[in-house]
Tab-separated table of C-alpha atoms and ligand atoms in Angstrom:
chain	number	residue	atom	x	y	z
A	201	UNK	CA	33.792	10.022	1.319
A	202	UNK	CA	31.062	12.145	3.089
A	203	UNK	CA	29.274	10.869	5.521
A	204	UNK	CA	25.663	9.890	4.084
A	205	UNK	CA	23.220	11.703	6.755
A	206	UNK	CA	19.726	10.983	7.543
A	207	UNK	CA	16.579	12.200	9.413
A	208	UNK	CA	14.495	9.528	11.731
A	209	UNK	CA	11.475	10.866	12.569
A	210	UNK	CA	10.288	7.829	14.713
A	211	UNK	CA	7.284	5.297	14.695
A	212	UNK	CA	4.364	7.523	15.895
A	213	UNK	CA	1.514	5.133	15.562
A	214	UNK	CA	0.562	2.874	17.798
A	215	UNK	CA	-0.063	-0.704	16.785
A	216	UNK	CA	-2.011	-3.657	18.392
A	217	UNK	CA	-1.390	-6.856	16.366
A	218	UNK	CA	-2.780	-10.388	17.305
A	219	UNK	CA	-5.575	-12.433	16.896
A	220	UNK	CA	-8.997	-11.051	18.248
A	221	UNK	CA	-7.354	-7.382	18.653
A	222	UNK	CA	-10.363	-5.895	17.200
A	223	UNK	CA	-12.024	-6.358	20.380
A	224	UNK	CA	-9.689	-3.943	22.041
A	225	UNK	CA	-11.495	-1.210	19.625
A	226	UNK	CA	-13.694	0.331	21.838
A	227	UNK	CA	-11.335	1.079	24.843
A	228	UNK	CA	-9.367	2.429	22.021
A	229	UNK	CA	-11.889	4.746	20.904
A	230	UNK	CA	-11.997	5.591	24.788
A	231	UNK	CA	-8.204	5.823	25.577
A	232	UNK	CA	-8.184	8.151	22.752
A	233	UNK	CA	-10.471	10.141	24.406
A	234	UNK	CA	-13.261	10.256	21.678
A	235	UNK	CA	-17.210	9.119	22.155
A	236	UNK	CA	-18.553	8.534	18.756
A	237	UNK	CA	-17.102	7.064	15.775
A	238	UNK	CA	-18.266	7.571	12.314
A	239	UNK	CA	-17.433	3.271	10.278
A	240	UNK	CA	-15.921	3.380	6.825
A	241	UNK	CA	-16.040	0.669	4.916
A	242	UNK	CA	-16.276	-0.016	0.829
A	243	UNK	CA	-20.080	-0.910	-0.437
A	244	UNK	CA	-18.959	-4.749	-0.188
A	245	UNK	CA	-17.887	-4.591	3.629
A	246	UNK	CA	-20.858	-2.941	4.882
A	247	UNK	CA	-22.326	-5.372	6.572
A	248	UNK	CA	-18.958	-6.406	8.508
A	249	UNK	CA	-19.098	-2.448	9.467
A	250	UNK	CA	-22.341	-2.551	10.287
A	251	UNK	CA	-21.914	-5.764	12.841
A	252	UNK	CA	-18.578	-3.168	13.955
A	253	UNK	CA	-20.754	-0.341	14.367
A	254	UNK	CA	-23.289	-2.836	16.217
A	255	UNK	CA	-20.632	-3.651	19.025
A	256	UNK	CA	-19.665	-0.460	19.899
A	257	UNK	CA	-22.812	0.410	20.744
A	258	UNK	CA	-22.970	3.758	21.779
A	259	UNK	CA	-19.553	4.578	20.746
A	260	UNK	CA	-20.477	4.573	17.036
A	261	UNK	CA	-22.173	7.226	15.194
A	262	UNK	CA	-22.588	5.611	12.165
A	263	UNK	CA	-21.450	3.474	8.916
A	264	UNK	CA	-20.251	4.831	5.738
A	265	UNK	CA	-20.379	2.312	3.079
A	266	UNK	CA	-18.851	4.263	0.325
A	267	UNK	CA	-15.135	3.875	0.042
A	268	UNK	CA	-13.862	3.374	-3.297
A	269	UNK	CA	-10.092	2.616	-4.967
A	270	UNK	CA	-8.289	5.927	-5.892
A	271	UNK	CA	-10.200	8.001	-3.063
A	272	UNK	CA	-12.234	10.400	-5.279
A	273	UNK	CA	-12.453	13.761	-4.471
A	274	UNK	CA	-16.425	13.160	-4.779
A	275	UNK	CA	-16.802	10.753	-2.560
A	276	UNK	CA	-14.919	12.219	0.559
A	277	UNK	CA	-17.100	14.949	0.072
A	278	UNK	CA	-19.976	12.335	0.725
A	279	UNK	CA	-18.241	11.118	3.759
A	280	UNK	CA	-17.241	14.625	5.142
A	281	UNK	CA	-21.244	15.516	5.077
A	282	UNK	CA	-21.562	12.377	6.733
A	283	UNK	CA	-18.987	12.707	9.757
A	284	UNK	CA	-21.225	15.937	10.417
A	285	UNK	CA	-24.177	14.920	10.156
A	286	UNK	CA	-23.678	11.765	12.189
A	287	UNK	CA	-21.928	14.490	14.876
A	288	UNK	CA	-18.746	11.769	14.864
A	289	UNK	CA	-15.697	12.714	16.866
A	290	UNK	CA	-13.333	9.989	15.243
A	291	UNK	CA	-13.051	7.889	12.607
A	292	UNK	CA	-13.105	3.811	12.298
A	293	UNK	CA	-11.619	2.871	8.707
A	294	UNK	CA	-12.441	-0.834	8.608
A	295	UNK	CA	-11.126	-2.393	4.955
A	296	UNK	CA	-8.199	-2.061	2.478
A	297	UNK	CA	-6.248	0.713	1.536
A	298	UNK	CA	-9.249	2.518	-0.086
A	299	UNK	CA	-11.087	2.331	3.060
A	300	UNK	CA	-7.885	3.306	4.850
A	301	UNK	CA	-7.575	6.206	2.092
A	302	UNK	CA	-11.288	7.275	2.922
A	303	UNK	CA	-10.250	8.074	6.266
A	304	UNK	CA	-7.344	10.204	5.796
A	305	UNK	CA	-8.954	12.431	3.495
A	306	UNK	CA	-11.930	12.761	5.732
A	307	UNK	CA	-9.353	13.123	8.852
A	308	UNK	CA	-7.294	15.653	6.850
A	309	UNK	CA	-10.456	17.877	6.026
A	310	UNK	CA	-12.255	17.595	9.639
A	311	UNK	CA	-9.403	16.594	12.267
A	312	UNK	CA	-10.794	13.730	13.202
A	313	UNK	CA	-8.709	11.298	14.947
A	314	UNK	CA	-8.704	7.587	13.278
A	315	UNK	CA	-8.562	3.945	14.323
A	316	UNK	CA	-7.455	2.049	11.317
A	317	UNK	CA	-8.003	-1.827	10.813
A	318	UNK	CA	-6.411	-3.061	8.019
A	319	UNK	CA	-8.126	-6.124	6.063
A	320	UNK	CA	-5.613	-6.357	3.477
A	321	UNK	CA	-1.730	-6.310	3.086
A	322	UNK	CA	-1.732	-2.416	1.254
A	323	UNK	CA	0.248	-0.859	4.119
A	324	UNK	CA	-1.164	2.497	3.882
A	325	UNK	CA	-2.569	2.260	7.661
A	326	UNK	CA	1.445	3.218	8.703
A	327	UNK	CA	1.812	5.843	6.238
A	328	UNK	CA	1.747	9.651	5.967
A	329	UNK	CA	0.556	9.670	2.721
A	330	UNK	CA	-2.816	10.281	0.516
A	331	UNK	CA	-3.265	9.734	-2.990
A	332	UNK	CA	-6.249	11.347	-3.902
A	333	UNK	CA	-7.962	11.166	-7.809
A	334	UNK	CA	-9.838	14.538	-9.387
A	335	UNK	CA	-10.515	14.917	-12.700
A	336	UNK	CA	-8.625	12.513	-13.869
A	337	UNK	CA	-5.372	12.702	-11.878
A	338	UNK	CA	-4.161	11.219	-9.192
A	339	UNK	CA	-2.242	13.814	-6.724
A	340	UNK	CA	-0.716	12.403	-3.601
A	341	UNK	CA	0.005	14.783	-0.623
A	342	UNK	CA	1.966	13.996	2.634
A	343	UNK	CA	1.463	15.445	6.229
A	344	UNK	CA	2.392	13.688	9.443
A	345	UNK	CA	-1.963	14.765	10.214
A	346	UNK	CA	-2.903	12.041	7.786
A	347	UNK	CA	-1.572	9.294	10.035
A	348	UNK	CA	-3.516	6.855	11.669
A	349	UNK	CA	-3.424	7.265	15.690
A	350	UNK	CA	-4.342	3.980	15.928
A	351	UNK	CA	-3.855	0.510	13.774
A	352	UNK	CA	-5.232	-2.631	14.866
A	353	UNK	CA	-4.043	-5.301	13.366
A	354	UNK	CA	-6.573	-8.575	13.630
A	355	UNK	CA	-4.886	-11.674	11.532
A	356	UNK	CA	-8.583	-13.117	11.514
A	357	UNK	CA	-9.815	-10.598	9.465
A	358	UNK	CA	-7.470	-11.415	6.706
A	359	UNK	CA	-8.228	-15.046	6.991
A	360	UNK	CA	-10.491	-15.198	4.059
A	361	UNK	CA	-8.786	-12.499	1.936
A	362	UNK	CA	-9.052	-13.655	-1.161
A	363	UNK	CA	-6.325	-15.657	-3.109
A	364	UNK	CA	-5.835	-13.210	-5.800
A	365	UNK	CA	-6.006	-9.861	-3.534
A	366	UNK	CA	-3.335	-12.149	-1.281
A	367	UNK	CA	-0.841	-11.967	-3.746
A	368	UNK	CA	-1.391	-8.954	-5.423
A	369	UNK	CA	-1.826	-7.103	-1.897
A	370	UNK	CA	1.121	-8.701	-0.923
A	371	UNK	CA	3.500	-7.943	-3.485
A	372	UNK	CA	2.120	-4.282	-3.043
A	373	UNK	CA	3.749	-4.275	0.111
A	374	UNK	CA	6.864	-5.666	-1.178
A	375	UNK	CA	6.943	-3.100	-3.376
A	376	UNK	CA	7.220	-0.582	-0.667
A	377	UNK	CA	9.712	-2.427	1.000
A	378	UNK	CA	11.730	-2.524	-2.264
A	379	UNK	CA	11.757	0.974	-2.599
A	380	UNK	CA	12.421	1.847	0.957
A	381	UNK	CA	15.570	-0.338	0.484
A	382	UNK	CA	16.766	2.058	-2.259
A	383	UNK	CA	15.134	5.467	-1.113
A	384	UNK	CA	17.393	8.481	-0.891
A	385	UNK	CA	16.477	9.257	2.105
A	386	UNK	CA	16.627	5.631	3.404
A	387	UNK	CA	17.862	5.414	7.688
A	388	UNK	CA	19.693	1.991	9.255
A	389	UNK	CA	16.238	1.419	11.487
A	390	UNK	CA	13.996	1.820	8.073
A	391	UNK	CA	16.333	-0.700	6.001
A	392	UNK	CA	15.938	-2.981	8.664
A	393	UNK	CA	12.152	-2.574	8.930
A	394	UNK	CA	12.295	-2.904	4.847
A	395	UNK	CA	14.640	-6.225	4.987
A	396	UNK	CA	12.752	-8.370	7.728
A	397	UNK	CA	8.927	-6.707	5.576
A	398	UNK	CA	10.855	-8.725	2.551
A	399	UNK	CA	11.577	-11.960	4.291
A	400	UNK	CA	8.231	-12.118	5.978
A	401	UNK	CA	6.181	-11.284	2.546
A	402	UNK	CA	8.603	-13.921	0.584
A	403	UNK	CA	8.141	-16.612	2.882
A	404	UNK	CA	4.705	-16.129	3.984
A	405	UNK	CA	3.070	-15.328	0.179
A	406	UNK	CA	3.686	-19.027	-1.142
A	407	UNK	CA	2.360	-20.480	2.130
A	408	UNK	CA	-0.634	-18.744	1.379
A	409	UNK	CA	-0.939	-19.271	-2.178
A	410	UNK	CA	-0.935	-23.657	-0.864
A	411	UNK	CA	-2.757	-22.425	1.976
A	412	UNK	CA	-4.619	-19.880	2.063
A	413	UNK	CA	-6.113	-20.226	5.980
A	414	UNK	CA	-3.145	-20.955	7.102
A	415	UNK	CA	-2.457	-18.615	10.408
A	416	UNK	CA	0.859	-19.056	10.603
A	417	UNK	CA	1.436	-17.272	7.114
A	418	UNK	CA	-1.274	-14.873	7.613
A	419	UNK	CA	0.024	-13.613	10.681
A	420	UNK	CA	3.302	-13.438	8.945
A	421	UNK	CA	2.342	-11.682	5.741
A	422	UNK	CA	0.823	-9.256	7.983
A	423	UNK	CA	3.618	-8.810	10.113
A	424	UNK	CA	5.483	-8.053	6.738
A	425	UNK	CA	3.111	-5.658	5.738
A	426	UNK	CA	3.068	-3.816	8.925
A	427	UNK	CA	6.618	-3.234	8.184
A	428	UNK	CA	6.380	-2.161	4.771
A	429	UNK	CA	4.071	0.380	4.968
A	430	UNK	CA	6.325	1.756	8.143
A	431	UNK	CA	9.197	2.060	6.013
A	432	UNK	CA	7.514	3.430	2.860
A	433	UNK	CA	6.055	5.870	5.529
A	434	UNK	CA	9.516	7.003	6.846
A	435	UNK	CA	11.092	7.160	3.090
A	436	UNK	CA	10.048	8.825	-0.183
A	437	UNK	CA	8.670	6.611	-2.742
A	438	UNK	CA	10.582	6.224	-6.634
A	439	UNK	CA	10.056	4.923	-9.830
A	440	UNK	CA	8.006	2.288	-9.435
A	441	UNK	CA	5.108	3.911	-7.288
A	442	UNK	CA	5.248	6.677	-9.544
A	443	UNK	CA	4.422	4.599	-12.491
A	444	UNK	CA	1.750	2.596	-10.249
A	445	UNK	CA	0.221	5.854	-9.415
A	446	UNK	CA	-0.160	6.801	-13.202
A	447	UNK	CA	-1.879	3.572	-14.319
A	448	UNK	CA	-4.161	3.599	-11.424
A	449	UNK	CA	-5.158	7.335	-11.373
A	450	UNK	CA	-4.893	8.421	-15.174
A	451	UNK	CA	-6.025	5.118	-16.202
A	452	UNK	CA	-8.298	3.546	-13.662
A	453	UNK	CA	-5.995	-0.032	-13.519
A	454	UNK	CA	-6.523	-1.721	-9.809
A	455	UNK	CA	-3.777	-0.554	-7.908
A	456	UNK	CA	-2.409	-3.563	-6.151
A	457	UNK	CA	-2.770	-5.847	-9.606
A	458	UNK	CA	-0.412	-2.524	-11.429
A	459	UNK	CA	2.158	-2.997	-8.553
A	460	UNK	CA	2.375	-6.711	-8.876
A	461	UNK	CA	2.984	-6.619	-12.329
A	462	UNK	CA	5.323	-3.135	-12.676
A	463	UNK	CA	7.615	-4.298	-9.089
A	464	UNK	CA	10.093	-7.225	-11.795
A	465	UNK	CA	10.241	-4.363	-14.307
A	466	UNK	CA	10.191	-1.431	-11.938
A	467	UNK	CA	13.418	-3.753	-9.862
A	468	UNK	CA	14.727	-4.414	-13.436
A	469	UNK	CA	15.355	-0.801	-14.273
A	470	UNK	CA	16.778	0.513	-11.184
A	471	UNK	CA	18.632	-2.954	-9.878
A	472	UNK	CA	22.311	-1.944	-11.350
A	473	UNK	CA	22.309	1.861	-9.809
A	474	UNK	CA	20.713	0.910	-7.029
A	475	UNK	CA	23.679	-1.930	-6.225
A	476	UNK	CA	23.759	-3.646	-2.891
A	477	UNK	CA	20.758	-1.854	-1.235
A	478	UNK	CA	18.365	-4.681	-3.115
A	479	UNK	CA	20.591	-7.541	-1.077
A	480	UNK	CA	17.702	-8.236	1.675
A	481	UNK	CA	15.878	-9.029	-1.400
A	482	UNK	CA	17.747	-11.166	-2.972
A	483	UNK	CA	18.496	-13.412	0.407
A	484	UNK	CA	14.482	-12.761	1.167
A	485	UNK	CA	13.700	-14.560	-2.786
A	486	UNK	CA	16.215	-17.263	-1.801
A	487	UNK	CA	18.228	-19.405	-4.190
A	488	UNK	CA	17.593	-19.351	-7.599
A	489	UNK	CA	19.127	-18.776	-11.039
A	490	UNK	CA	18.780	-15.226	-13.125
A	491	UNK	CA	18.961	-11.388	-11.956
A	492	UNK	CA	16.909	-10.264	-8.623
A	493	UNK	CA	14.665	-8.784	-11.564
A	494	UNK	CA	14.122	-12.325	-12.644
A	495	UNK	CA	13.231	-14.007	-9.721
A	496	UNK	CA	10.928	-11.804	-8.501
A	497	UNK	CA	8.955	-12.213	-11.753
A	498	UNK	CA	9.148	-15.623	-11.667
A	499	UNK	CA	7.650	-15.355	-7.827
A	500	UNK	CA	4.888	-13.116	-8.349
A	501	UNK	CA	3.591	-15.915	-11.216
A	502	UNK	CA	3.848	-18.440	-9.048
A	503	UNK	CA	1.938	-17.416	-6.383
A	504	UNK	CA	-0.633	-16.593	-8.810
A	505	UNK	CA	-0.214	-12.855	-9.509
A	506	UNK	CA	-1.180	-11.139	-13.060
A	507	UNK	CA	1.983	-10.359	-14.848
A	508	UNK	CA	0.539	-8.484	-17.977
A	509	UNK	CA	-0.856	-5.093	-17.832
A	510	UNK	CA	-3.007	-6.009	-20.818
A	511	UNK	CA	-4.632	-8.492	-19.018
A	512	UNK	CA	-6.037	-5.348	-16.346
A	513	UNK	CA	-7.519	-3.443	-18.933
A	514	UNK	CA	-4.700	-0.722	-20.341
A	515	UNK	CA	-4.900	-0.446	-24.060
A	516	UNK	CA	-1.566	-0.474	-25.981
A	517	UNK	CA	-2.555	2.801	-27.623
A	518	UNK	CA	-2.226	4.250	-23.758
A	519	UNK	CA	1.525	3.696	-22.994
A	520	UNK	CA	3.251	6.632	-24.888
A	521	UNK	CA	0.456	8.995	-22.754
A	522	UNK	CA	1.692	7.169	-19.995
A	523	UNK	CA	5.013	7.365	-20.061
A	524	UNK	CA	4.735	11.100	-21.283
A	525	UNK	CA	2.591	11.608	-17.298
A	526	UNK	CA	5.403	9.976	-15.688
A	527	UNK	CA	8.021	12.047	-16.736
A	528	UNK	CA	5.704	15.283	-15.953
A	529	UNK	CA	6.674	15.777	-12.007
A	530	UNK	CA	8.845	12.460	-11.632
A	531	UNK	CA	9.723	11.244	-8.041
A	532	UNK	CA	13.578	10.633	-7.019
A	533	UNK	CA	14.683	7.786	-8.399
A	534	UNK	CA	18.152	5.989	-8.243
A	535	UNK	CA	18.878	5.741	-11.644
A	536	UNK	CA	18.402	8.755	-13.552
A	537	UNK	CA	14.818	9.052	-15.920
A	538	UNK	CA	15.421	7.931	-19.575
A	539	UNK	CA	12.049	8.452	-21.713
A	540	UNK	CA	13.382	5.697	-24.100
A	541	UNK	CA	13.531	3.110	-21.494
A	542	UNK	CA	10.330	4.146	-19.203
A	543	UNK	CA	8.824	3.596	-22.377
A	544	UNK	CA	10.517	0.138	-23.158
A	545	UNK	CA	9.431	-0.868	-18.952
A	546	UNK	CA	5.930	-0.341	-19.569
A	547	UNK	CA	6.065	-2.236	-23.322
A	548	UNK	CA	7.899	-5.185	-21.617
A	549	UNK	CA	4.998	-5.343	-18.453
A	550	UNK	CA	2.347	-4.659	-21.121
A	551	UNK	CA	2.965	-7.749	-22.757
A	552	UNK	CA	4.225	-9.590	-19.481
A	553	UNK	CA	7.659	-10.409	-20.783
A	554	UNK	CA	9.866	-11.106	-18.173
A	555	UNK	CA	12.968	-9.084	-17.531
A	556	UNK	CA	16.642	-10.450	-17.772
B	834	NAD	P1	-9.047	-2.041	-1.630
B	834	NAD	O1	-9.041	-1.394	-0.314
B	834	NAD	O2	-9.552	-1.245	-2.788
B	834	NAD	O3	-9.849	-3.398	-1.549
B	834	NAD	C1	-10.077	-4.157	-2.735
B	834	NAD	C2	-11.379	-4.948	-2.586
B	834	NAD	O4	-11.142	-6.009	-1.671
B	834	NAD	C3	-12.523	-4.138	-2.038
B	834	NAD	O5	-13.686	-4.470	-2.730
B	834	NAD	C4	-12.591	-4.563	-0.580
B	834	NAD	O6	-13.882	-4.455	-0.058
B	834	NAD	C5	-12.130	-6.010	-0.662
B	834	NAD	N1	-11.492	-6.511	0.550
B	834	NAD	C6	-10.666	-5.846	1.376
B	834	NAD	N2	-10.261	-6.648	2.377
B	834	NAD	C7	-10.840	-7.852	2.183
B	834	NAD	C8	-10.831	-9.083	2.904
B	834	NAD	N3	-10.093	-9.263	4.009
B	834	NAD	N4	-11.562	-10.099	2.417
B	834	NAD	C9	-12.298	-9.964	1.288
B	834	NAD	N5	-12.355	-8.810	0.574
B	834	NAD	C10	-11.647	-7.773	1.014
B	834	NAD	O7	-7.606	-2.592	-2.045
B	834	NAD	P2	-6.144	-2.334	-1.483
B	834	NAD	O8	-5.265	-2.943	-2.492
B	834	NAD	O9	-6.031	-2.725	-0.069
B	834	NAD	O10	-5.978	-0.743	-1.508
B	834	NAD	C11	-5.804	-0.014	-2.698
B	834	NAD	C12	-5.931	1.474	-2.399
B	834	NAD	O11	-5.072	1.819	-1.343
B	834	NAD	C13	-5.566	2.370	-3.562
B	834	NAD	O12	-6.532	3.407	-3.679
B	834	NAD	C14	-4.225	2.941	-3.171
B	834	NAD	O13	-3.997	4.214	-3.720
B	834	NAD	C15	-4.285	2.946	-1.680
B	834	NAD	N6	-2.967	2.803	-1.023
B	834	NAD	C16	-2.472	3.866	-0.355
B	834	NAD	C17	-1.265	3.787	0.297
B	834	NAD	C18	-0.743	4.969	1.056
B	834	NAD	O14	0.252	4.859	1.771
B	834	NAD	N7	-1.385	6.108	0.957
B	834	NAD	C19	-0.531	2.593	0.284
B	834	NAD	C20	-1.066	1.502	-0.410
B	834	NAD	C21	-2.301	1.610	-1.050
């Protein structure tokens, strides 16, 4: 048998994670060697960017309120005309993965160098990639430029995140771990980053769901996904993201509601072909009767995630055209693209039936 090779390109960004790490922002800014830093935020953080902006004083140039899911075309052109304007020299993305999105697409047009503080558990903070939405369609791009130099990690400002976004977020990142576990071009430091992202996420996401201030299980969740999004940004992504990246950009569904509910079917569909490599998730689920499909259905529901894309707004009448953009440039995947059962995986998480 040949000897499967691989490529490790390393961890390039840096990471502070604790509690209160935002306050290490400014002599970030400085050891970066910037002066003024333009705040993104989305409309409904703009206050906690504007209390950011506040405290770095003289080291912010401004706040840009304006980050929305999907990162429009249009509105990174609003931010771009901003980051001159304001005569920025770096960027401060402050928010979710829309916010973090903002700031790659303004980084990748300008050059700025950006700080990224993650509020949610998207994971996109570690990655290399940038899904972008014109006319329509989403296109996602990757370039080691788009990275982050920077990600602070402060487990008080997920404290409040809300229960829903907790679960949904969080099985977003497991769904980046699953598919790193799987990727083609998976590595032995990546799988491990991918395992211990699973056993953090399963063990701190029902915490949460009793307990939602819990700091313990927010620290952990984060922790997990920190690691998620640094294997999904050392790997190439499959099936499942694919699909996720259809619903959201073709069809405007919230992206980390589509992952929790495609992840059991997505898992379902590729668990046979992709054999032992889903192990870390089945020991990271834990006991429990029915296929690793199965459980992780039955997990998502009962830490209170949607399992129905009908219930986020997709119209039946929408799944053929769905399936039909999915197939157009497919993604790698480890078992090989069959139209007829694409089609059957987004019927089944239409309706929310679970899979065997
Ligand atoms: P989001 O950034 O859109 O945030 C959702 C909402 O929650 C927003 O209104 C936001 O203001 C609010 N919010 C964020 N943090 C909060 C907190 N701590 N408390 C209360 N409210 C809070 O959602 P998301 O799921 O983090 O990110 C989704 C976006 O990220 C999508 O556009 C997706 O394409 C992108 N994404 C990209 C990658 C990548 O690697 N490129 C990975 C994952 C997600």
């Amino acid at each position: 048998m040949p000897i499967a090779g691989f490529t490790f390109a390393g961890l390039p960004t840096r990471v502070l994670f604790g509690e209160g790490t935002l306050g290490e922002l400014g002599p970030e800014i400085d050891r970066l060697g910037r002066r003024r830093a333009l705040v993104l935020s989305t409309p409904g953080h703009r206050v906690a960017a504007e209390r950011l902006a506040a405290g770095l004083g003289g080291r912010a140039a401004g706040v840009f309120a304006g980050a929305v899911m999907h990162s429009p075309v249009e509105v990174t052109e609003a931010a771009v005309a901003a980051y001159g304007a304001a005569g920025a020299d770096c960027l401060v993305a402050l928010g979710g993965g829309s916010t973090i999105g903002l700031g790659k697409a303004v980084a990748i047009r300008t050059g700025a160098l950006q700080v990224a503080v993650p509020t949610t558990y998207a994971g996109s903070e570690m990655t290399d990639i940038l899904g972008e939405t014109e006319g329509g369609r989403k296109t996602t791009r990757r370039d080691p430029a788009l990275r982050p130099a920077t990600v602070i990690y402060d487990v008080a400002l997920t404290m409040g995140l809300p229960a829903r976004l907790t679960a949904t977020s969080g099985l977003n990142a497991l769904a980046h771990a699953v598919e790193a576990l799987y990727a083609r071009d998976r590595n032995p430091v990546l799988s491990l980053l991918a395992a211990e992202s699973a056993t953090a996420l399963c063990a701190a996401l029902p915490r949460l769901a009793a307990a939602p201030r819990d700091p313990e299980a927010r620290a952990r969740a984060f922790e997990g996904a920190w690691l998620a999004g640094a294997a999904l940004g050392g790997t190439t992504m499959a099936l499942h993201h694919k699909l996720c990246h259809v619903l959201g950009g073709s069809f405007g569904l919230p992206h980390a509601e589509t992952h929790a509910v495609v992840l059991p079917h997505a898992v379902a569909y590729n668990a046979a072909a992709a054999g032992g490599l889903l192990a870390p998730l089945e020991a990271a689920l834990g006991a429990g009767g029915g296929s690793v499909a199965r459980r992780l259905y039955d997990f998502a529901r009962a830490i209170g995630a949607p399992v129905a894309l009908s219930e986020l707004g997709l119209a039946e009448a929408d799944l053929d055209r769905a399936a039909a953009i999915a197939l157009e440039n497919p993604y790698w995947n480890p078992r090989r693209l069959e139209p007829g059962a694409i089609r059957a995986l987004l019927g089944a998480a239409w309706v929310g039936t679970p899979p065997e």
